[in-house]
PDB file of C-alpha atoms in Angstrom:
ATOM      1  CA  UNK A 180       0.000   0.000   0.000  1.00 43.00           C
ATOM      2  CA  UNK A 181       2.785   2.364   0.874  1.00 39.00           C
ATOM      3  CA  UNK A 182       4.872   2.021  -2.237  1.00 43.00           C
ATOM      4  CA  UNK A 183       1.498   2.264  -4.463  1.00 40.00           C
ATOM      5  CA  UNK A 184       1.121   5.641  -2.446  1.00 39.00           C
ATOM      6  CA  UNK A 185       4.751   6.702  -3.371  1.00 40.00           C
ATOM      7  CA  UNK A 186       4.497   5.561  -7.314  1.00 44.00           C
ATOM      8  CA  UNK A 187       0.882   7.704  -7.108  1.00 41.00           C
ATOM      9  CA  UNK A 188       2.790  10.563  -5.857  1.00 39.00           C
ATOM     10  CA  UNK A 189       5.378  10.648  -8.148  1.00 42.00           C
ATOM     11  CA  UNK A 190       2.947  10.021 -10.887  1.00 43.00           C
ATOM     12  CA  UNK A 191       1.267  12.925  -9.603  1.00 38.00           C
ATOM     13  CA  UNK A 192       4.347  15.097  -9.465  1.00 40.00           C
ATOM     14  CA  UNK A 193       5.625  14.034 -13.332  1.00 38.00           C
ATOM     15  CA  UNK A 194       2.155  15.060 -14.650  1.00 35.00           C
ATOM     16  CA  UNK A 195       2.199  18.497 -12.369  1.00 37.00           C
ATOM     17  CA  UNK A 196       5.938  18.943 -14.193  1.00 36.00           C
ATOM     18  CA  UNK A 197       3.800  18.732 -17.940  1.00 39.00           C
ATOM     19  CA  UNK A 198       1.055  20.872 -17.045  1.00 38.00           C
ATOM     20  CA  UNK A 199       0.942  24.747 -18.063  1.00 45.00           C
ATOM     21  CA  UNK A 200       1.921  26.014 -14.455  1.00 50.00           C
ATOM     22  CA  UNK A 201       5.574  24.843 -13.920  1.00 65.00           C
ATOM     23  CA  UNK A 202       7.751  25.717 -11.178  1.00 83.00           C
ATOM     24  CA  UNK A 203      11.073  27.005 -12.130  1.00 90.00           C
ATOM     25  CA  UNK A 204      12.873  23.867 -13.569  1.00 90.00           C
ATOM     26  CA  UNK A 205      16.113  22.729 -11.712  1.00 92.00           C
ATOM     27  CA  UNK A 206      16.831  19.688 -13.924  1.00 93.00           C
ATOM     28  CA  UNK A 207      18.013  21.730 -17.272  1.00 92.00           C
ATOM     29  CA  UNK A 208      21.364  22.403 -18.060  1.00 94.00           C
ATOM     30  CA  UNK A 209      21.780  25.801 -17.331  1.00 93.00           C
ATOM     31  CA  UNK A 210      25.535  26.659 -17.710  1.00 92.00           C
ATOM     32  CA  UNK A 211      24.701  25.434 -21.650  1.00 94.00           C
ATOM     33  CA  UNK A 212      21.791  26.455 -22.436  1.00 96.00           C
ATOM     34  CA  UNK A 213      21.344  30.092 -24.099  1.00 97.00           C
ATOM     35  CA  UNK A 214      17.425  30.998 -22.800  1.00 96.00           C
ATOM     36  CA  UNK A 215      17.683  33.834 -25.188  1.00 97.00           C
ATOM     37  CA  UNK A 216      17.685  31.235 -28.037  1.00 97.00           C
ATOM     38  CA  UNK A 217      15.641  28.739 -25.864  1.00 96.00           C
ATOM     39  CA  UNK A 218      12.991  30.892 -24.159  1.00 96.00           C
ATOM     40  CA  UNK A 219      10.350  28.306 -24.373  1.00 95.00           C
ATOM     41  CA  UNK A 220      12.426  26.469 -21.481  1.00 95.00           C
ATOM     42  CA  UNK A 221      12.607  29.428 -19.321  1.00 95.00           C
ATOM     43  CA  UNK A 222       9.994  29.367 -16.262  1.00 94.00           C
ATOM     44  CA  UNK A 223       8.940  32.318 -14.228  1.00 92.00           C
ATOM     45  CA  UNK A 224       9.200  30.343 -10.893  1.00 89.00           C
ATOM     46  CA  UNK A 225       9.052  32.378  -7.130  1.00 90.00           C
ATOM     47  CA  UNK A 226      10.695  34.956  -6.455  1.00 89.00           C
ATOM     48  CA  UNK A 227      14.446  34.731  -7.130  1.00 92.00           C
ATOM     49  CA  UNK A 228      14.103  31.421  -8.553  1.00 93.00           C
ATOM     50  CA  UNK A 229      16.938  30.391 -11.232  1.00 91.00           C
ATOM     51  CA  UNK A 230      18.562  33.945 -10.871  1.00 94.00           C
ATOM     52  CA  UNK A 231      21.754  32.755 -10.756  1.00 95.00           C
ATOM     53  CA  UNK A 232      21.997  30.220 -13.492  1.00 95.00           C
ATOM     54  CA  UNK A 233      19.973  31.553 -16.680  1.00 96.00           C
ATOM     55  CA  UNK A 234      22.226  32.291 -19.425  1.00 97.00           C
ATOM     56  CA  UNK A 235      23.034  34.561 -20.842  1.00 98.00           C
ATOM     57  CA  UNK A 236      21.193  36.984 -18.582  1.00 98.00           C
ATOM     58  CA  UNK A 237      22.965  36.296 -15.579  1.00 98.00           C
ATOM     59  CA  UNK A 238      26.351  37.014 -17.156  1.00 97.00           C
ATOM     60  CA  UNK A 239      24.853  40.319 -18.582  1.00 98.00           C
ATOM     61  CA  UNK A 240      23.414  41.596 -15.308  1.00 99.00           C
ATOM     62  CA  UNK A 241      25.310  40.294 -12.547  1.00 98.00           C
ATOM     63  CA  UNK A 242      28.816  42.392 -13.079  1.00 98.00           C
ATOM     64  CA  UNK A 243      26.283  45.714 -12.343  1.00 98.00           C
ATOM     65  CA  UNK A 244      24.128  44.097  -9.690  1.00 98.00           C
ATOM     66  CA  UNK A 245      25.463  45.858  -6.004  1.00 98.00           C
ATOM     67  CA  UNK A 246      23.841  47.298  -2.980  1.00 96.00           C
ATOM     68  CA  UNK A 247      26.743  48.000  -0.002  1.00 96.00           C
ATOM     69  CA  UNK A 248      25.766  51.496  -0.046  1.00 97.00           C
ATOM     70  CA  UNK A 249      22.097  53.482  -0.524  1.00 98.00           C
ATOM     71  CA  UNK A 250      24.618  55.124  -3.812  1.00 98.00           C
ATOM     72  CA  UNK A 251      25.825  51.896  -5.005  1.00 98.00           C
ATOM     73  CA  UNK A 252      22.248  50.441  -5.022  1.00 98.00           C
ATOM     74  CA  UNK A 253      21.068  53.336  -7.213  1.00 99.00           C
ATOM     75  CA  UNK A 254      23.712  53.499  -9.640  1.00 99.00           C
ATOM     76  CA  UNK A 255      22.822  49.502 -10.063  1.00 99.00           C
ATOM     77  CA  UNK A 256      19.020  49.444 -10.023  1.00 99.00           C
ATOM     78  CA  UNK A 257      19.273  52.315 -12.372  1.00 99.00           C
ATOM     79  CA  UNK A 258      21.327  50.454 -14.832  1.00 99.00           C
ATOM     80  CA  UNK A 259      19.461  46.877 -14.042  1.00 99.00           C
ATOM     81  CA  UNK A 260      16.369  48.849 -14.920  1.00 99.00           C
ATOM     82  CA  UNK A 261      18.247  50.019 -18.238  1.00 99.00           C
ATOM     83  CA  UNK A 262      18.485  46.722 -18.866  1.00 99.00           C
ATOM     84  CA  UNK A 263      14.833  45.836 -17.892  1.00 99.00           C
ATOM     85  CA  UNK A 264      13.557  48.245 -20.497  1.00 99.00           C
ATOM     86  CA  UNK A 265      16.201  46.985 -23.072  1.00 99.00           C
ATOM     87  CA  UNK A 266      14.878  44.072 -23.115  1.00 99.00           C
ATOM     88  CA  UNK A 267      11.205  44.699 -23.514  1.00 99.00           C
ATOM     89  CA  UNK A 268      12.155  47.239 -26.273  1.00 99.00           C
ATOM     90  CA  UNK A 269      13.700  43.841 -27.877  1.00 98.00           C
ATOM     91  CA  UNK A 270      10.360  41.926 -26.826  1.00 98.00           C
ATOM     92  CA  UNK A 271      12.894  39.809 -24.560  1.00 98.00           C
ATOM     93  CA  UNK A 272      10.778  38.602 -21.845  1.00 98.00           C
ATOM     94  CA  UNK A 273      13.255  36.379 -20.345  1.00 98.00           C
ATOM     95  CA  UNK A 274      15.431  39.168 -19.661  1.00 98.00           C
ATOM     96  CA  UNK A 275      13.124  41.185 -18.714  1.00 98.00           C
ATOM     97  CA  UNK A 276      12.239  39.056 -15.727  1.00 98.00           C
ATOM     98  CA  UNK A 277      15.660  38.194 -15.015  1.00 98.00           C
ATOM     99  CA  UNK A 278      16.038  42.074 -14.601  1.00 99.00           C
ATOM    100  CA  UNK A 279      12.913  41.891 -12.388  1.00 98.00           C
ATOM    101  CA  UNK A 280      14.545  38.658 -10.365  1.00 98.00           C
ATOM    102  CA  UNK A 281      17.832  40.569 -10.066  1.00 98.00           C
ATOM    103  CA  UNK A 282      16.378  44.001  -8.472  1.00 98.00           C
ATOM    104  CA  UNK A 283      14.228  41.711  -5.875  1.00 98.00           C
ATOM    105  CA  UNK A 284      17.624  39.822  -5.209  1.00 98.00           C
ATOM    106  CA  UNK A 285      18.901  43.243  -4.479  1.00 98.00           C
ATOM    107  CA  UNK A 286      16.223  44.077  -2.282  1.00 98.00           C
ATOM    108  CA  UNK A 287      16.098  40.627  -0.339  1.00 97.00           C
ATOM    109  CA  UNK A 288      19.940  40.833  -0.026  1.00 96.00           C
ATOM    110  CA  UNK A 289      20.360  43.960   1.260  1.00 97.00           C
ATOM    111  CA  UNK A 290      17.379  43.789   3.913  1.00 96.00           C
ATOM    112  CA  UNK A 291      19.241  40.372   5.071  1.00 95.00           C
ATOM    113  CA  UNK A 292      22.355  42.254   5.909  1.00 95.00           C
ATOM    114  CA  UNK A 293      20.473  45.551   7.831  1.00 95.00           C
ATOM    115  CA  UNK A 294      19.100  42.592   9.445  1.00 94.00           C
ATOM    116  CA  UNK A 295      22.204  40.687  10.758  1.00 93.00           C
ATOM    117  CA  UNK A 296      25.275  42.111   9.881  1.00 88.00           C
ATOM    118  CA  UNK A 297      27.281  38.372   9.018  1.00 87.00           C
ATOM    119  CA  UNK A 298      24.411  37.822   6.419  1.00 89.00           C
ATOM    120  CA  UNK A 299      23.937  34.867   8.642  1.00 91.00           C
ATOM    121  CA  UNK A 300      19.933  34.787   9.617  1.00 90.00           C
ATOM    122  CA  UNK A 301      20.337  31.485  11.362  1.00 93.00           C
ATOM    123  CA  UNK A 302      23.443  30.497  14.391  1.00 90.00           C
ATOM    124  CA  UNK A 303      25.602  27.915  12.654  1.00 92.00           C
ATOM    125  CA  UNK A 304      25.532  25.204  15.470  1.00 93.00           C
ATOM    126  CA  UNK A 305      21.884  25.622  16.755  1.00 93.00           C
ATOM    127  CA  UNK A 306      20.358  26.717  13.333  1.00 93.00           C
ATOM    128  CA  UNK A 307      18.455  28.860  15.673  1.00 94.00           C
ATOM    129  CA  UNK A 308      17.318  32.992  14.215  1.00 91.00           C
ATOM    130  CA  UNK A 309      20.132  34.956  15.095  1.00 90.00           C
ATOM    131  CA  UNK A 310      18.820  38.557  16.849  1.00 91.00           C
ATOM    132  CA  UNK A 311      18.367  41.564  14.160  1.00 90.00           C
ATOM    133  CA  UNK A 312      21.039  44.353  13.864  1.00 90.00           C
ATOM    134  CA  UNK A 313      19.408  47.260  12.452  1.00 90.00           C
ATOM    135  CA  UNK A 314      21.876  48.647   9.657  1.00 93.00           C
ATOM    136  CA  UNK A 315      20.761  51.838   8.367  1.00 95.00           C
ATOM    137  CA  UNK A 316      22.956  52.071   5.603  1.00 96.00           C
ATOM    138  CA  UNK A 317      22.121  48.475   4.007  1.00 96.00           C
ATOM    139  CA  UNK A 318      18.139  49.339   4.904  1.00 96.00           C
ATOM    140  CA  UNK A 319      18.230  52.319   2.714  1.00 98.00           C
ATOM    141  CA  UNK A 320      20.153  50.235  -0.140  1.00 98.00           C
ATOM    142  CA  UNK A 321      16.913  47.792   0.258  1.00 98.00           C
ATOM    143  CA  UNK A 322      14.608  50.487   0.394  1.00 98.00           C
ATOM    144  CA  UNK A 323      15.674  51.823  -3.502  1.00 98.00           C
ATOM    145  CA  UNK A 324      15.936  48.012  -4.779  1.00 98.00           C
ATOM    146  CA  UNK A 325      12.191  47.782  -3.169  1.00 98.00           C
ATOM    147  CA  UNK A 326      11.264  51.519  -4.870  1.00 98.00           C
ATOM    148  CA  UNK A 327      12.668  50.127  -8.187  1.00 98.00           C
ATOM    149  CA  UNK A 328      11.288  46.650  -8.281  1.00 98.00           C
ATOM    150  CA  UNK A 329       8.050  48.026  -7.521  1.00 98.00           C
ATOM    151  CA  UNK A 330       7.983  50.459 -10.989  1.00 98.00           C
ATOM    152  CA  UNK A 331       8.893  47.015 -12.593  1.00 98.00           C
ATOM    153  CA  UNK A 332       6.366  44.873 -11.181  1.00 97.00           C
ATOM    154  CA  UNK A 333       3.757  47.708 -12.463  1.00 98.00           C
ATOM    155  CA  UNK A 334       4.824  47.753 -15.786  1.00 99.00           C
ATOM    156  CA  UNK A 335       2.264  47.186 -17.891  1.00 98.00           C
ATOM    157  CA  UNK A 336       4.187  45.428 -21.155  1.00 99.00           C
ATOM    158  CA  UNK A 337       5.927  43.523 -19.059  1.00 98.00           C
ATOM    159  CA  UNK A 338       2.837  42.249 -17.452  1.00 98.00           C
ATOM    160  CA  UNK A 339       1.324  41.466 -21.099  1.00 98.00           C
ATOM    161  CA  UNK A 340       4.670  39.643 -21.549  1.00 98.00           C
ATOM    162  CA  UNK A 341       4.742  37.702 -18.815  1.00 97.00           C
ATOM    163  CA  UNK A 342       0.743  36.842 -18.762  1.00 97.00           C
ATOM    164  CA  UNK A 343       1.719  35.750 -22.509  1.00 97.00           C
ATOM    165  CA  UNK A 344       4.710  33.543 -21.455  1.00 96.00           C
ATOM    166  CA  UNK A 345       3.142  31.719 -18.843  1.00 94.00           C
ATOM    167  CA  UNK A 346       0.016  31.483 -20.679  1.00 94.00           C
ATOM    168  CA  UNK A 347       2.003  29.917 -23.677  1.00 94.00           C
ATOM    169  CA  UNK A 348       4.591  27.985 -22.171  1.00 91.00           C
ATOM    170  CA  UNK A 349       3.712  27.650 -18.290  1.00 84.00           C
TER     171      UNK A 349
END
């Protein structure tokens, strides 16, 4: 009875995998795969999924993507948002949302360290949550990653893109 349970689940979770909603898909061979050429692989995902493996997006925005200081984290969402409209201008939707996926990452990753200065959120022997450290400096670099993911998110061709995508390839 147990094993038929497993097989069902696993059945289950292979015919979620074919189904128009995917989840961002781990198995594919990112450091090989050009998304720009292949965007009918590319899956929208949570959040920050896959932001540091699609090609050749990564490798495009990642050398501007910074946030130690409230400066640094303008001069790089302004450019990351360069990029953002670049690509819609080229109907790139891909790297459009890797944009998008990139200024959240800069928002996430800078509130993590004006929350605990190590970047650590959880004690290394006790996995317990370490206390907050207010950092002022690294909250304002979250706070323009947050202003500037938020004029993405409200675009509206990039919501027409991304409705399109997912309705078209999941």
């Amino acid at each position: 009875m147990l094993c038929t349970m497993r097989q069902n689940k696993k059945e289950a979770a292979s015919t979620r995998l074919s189904t128009p909603n995917k989840k961002f898909d781990y198995s594919l061979d990112y450091p090989n795969l050009n998304l720009r050429e292949h965007p009918e692989l590319y899956r929208v995902g949570v959040g920050e999924q896959g932001v540091l493996l699609v090609e050749p997006y990564k490798s495009e925005i990642l050398p501007v993507w910074r946030f130690k200081t409230p400066e640094i984290a303008s001069e790089s969402s302004e450019a990351i948002y360069r990029m953002f409209l670049e690509y819609l201008a080229r109907e790139d939707f891909v790297g459009a949302d890797m944009a998008r996926k990139f200024m959240q990452m800069g928002y996430t990753r800078a509130r993590r360290y004006a929350n605990h200065k190590s970047g650590r959120k959880y004690d290394a022997v006790t996995g317990e949550l370490l206390p907050n450290e207010e950092d002022a400096v690294k909250a304002a670099a979250a706070l323009v990653f947050k202003e500037k993911l938020a004029l993405l998110n409200s675009n509206a061709k990039y919501q027409q893109m991304k409705a399109e995508h997912k309705s078209k390839y999941g």
